[in-house]
PDB file of C-alpha atoms in Angstrom:
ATOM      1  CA  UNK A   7     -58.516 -49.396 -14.142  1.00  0.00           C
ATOM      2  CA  UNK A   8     -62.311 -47.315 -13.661  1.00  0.00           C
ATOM      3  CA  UNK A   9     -63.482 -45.733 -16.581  1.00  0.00           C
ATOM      4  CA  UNK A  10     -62.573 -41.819 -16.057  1.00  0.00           C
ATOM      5  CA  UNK A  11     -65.746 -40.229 -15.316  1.00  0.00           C
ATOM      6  CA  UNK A  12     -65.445 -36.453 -16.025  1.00  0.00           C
ATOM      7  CA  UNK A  13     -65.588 -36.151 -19.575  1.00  0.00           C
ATOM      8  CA  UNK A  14     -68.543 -38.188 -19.131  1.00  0.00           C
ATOM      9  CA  UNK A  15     -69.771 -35.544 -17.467  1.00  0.00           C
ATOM     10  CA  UNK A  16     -69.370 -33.236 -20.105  1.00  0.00           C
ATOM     11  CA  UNK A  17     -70.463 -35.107 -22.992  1.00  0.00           C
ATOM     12  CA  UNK A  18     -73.837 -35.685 -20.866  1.00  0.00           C
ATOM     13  CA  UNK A  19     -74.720 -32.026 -20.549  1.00  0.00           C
ATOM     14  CA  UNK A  20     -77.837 -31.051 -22.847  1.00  0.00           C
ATOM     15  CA  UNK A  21     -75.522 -27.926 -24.179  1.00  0.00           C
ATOM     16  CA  UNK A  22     -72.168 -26.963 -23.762  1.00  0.00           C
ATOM     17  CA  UNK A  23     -71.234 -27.781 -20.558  1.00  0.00           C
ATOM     18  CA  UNK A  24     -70.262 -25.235 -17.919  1.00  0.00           C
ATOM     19  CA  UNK A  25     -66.637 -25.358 -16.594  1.00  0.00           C
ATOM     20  CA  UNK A  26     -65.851 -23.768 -13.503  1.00  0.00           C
ATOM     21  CA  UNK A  27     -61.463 -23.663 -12.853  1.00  0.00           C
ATOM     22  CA  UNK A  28     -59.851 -22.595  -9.775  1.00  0.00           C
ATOM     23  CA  UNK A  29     -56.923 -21.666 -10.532  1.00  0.00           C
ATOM     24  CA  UNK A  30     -53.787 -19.464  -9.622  1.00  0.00           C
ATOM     25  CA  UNK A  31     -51.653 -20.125 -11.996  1.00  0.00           C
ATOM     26  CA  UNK A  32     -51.497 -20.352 -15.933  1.00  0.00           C
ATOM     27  CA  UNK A  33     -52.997 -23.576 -16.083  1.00  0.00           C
ATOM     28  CA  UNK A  34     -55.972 -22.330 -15.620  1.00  0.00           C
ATOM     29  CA  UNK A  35     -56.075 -19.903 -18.554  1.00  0.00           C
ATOM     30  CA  UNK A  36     -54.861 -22.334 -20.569  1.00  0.00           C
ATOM     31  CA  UNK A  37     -56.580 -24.782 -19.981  1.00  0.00           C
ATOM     32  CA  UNK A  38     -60.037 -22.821 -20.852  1.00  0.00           C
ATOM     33  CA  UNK A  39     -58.419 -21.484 -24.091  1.00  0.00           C
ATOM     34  CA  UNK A  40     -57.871 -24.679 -24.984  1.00  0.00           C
ATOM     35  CA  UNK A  41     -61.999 -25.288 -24.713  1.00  0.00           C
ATOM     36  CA  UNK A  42     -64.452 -24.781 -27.723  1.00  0.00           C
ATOM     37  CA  UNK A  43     -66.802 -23.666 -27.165  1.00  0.00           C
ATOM     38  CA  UNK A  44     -66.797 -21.423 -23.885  1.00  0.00           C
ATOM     39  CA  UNK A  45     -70.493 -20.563 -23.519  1.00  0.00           C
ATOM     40  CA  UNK A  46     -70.598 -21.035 -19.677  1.00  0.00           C
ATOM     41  CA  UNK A  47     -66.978 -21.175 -19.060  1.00  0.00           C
ATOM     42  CA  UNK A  48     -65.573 -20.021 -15.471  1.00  0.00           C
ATOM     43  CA  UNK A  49     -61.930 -19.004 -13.888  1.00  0.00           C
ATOM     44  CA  UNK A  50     -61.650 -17.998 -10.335  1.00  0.00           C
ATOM     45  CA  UNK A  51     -58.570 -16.935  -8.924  1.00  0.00           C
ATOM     46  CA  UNK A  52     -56.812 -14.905  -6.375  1.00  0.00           C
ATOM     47  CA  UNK A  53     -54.373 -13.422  -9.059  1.00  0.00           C
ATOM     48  CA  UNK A  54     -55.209 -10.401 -11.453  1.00  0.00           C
ATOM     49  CA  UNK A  55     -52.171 -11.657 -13.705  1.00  0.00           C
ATOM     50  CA  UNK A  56     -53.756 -14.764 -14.164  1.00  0.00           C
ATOM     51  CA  UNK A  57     -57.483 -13.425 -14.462  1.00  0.00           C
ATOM     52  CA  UNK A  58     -56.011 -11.286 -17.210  1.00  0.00           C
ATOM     53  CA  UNK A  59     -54.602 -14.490 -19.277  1.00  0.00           C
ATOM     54  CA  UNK A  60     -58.027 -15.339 -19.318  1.00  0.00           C
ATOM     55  CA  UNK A  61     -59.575 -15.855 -22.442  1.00  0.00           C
ATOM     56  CA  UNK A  62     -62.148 -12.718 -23.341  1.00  0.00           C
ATOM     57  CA  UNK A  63     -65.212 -15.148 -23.896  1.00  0.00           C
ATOM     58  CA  UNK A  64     -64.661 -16.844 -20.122  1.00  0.00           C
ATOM     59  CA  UNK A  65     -66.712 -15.286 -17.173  1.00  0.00           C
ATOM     60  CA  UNK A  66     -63.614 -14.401 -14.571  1.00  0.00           C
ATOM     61  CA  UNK A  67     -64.182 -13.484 -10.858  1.00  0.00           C
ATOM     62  CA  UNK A  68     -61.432 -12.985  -9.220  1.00  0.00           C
ATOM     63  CA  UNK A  69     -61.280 -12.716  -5.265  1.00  0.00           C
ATOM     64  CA  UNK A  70     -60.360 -15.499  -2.182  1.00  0.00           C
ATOM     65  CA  UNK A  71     -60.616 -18.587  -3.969  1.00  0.00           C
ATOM     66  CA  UNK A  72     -61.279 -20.632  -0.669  1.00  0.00           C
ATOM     67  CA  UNK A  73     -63.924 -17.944   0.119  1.00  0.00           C
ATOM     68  CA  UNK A  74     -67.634 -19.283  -0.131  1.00  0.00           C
ATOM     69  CA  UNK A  75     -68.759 -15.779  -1.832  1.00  0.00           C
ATOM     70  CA  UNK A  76     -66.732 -15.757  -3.869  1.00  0.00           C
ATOM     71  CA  UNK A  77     -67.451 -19.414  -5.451  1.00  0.00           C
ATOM     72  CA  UNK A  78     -70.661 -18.725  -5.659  1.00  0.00           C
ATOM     73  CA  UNK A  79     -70.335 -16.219  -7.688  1.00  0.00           C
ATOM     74  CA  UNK A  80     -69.038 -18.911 -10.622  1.00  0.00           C
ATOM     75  CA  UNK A  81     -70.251 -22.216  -9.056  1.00  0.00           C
ATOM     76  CA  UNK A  82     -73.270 -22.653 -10.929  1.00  0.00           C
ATOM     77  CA  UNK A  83     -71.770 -25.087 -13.503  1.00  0.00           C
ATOM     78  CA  UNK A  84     -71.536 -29.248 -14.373  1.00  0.00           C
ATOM     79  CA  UNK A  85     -67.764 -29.938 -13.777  1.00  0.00           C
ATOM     80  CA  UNK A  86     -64.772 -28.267 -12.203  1.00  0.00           C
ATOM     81  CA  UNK A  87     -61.261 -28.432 -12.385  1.00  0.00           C
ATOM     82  CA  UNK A  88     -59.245 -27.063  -9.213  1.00  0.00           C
ATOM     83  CA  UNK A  89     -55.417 -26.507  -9.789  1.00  0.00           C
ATOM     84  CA  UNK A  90     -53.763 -24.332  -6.710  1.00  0.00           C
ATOM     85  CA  UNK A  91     -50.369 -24.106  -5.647  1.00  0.00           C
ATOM     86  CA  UNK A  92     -51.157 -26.011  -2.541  1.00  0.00           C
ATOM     87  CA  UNK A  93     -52.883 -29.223  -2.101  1.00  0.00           C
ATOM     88  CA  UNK A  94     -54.496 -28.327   1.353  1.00  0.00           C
ATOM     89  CA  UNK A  95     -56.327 -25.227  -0.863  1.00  0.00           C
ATOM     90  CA  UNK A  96     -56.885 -27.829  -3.366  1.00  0.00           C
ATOM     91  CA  UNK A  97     -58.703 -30.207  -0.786  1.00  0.00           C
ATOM     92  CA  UNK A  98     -60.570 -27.101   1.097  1.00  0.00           C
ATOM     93  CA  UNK A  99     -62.007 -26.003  -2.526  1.00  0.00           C
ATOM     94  CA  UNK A 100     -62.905 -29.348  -3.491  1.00  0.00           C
ATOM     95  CA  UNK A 101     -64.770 -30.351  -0.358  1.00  0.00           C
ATOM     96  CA  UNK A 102     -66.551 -26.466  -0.499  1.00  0.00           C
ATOM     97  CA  UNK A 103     -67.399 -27.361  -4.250  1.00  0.00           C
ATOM     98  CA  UNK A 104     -68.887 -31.046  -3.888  1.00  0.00           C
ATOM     99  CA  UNK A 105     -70.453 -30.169  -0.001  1.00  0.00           C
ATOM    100  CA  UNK A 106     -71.614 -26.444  -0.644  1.00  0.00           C
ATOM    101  CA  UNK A 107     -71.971 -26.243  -4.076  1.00  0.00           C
ATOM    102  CA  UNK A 108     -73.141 -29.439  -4.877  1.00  0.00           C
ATOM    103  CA  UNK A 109     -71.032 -29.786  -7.708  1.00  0.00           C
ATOM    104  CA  UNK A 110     -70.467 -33.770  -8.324  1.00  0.00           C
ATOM    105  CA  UNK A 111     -67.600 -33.650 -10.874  1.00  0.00           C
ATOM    106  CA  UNK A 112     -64.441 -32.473  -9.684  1.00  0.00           C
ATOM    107  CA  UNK A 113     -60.760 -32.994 -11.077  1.00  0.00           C
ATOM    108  CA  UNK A 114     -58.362 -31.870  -9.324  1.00  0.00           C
ATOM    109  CA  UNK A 115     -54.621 -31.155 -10.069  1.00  0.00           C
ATOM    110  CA  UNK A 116     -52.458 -31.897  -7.130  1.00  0.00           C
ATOM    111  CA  UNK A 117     -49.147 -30.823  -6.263  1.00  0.00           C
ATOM    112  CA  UNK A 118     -47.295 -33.765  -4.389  1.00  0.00           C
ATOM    113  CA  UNK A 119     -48.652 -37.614  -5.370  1.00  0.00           C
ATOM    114  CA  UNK A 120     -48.149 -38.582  -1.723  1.00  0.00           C
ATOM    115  CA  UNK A 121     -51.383 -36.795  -1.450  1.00  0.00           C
ATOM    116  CA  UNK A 122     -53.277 -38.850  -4.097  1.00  0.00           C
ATOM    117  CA  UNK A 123     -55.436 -40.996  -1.190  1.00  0.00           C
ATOM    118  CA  UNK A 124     -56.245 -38.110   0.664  1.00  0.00           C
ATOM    119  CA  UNK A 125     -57.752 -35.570  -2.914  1.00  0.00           C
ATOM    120  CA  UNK A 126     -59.061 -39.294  -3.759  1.00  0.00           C
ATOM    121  CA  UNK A 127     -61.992 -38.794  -1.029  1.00  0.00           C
ATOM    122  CA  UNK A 128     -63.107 -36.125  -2.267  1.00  0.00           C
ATOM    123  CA  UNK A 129     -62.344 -35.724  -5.968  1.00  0.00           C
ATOM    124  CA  UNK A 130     -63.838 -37.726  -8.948  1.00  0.00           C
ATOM    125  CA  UNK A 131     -60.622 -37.508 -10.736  1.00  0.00           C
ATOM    126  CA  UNK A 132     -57.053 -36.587  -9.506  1.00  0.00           C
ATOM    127  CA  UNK A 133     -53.985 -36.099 -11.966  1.00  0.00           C
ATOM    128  CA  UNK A 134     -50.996 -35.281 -10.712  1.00  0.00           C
ATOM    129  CA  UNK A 135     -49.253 -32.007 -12.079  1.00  0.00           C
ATOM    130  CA  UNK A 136     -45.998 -33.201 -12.409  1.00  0.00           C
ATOM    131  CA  UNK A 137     -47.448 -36.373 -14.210  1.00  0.00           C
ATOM    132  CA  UNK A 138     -49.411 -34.095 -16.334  1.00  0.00           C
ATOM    133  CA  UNK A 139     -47.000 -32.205 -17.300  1.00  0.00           C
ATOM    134  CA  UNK A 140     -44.032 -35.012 -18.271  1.00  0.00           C
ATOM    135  CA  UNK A 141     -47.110 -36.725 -20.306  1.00  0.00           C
ATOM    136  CA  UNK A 142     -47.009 -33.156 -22.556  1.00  0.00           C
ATOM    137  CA  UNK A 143     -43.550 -33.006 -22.577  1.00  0.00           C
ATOM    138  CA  UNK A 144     -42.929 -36.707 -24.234  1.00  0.00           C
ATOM    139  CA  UNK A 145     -46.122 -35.784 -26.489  1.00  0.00           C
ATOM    140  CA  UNK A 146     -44.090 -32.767 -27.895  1.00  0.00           C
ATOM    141  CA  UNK A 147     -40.904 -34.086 -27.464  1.00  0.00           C
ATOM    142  CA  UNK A 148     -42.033 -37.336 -29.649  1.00  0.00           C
ATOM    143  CA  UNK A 149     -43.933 -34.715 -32.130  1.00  0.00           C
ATOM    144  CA  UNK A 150     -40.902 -32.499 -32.550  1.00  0.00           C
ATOM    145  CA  UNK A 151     -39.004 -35.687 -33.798  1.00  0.00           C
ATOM    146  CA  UNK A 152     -41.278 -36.858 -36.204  1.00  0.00           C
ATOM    147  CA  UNK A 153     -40.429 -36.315 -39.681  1.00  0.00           C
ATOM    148  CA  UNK A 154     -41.753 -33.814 -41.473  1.00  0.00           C
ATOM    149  CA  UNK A 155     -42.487 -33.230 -44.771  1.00  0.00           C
TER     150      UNK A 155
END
């Protein structure tokens, strides 16, 4: 198994690094409140809901997330993370982001793993969101049974 290269990323920046998400859901939001510090933190979305979940410190733009104006706007960062509701706005974000942007570091959350191979071509890192999220819910699910005192 390859060494994951995106927190690499991070840890290389000479400050904190700059996030960009695309996002329209909550996993955007919280995934950038979960971030210390935010100095150069980014969410771009299509959804003024989600833009509002946004922590206060995070730059937001919100607008047509496959748009090219309106990444640019927020695409002057180290890493991003793209998590849409639909892998083929996942793929056209991530290719606009590593071709356009220039942006070499890109996870991306898909929706169904039978796309893997196909996000794999473009992305440096691919999770799968169901995946991600059974992973959290044995983590709190095992921490909820542990004893406490």
């Amino acid at each position: 198994m390859t060494q994951d290269p995106f927190p690499d990323t991070l840890a290389r920046t000479a400050g904190p690094p700059a996030l960009l998400v695309v996002s329209d859901s909550y996993l955007g939001p919280t995934l950038l409140s979960e971030i210390q510090p935010r100095d150069g933190m980014r969410l771009v979305t299509h959804d003024a809901g989600i833009a509002a979940r946004a922590p206060a410190d995070v730059d937001v733009t919100v607008g047509d997330v496959t748009a090219v104006d309106t990444l640019e706007r927020a695409a002057d960062v180290d890493a991003a993370v793209v998590s849409l509701r639909t892998d083929r706005e996942t793929l056209l974000v991530t290719q606009l982001l590593r071709t356009r942007f220039d942006i070499g570091d890109v996870l991306v959350v898909l929706n169904d793993p039978e796309h893997r191979d196909t996000l794999s071509d473009v992305a440096t890192v691919v999770v799968s969101g169901p995946e991600t999220l059974s992973t959290e819910l044995r983590r709190t699910i095992s921490t909820a049974a542990e004893p406490h005192d």
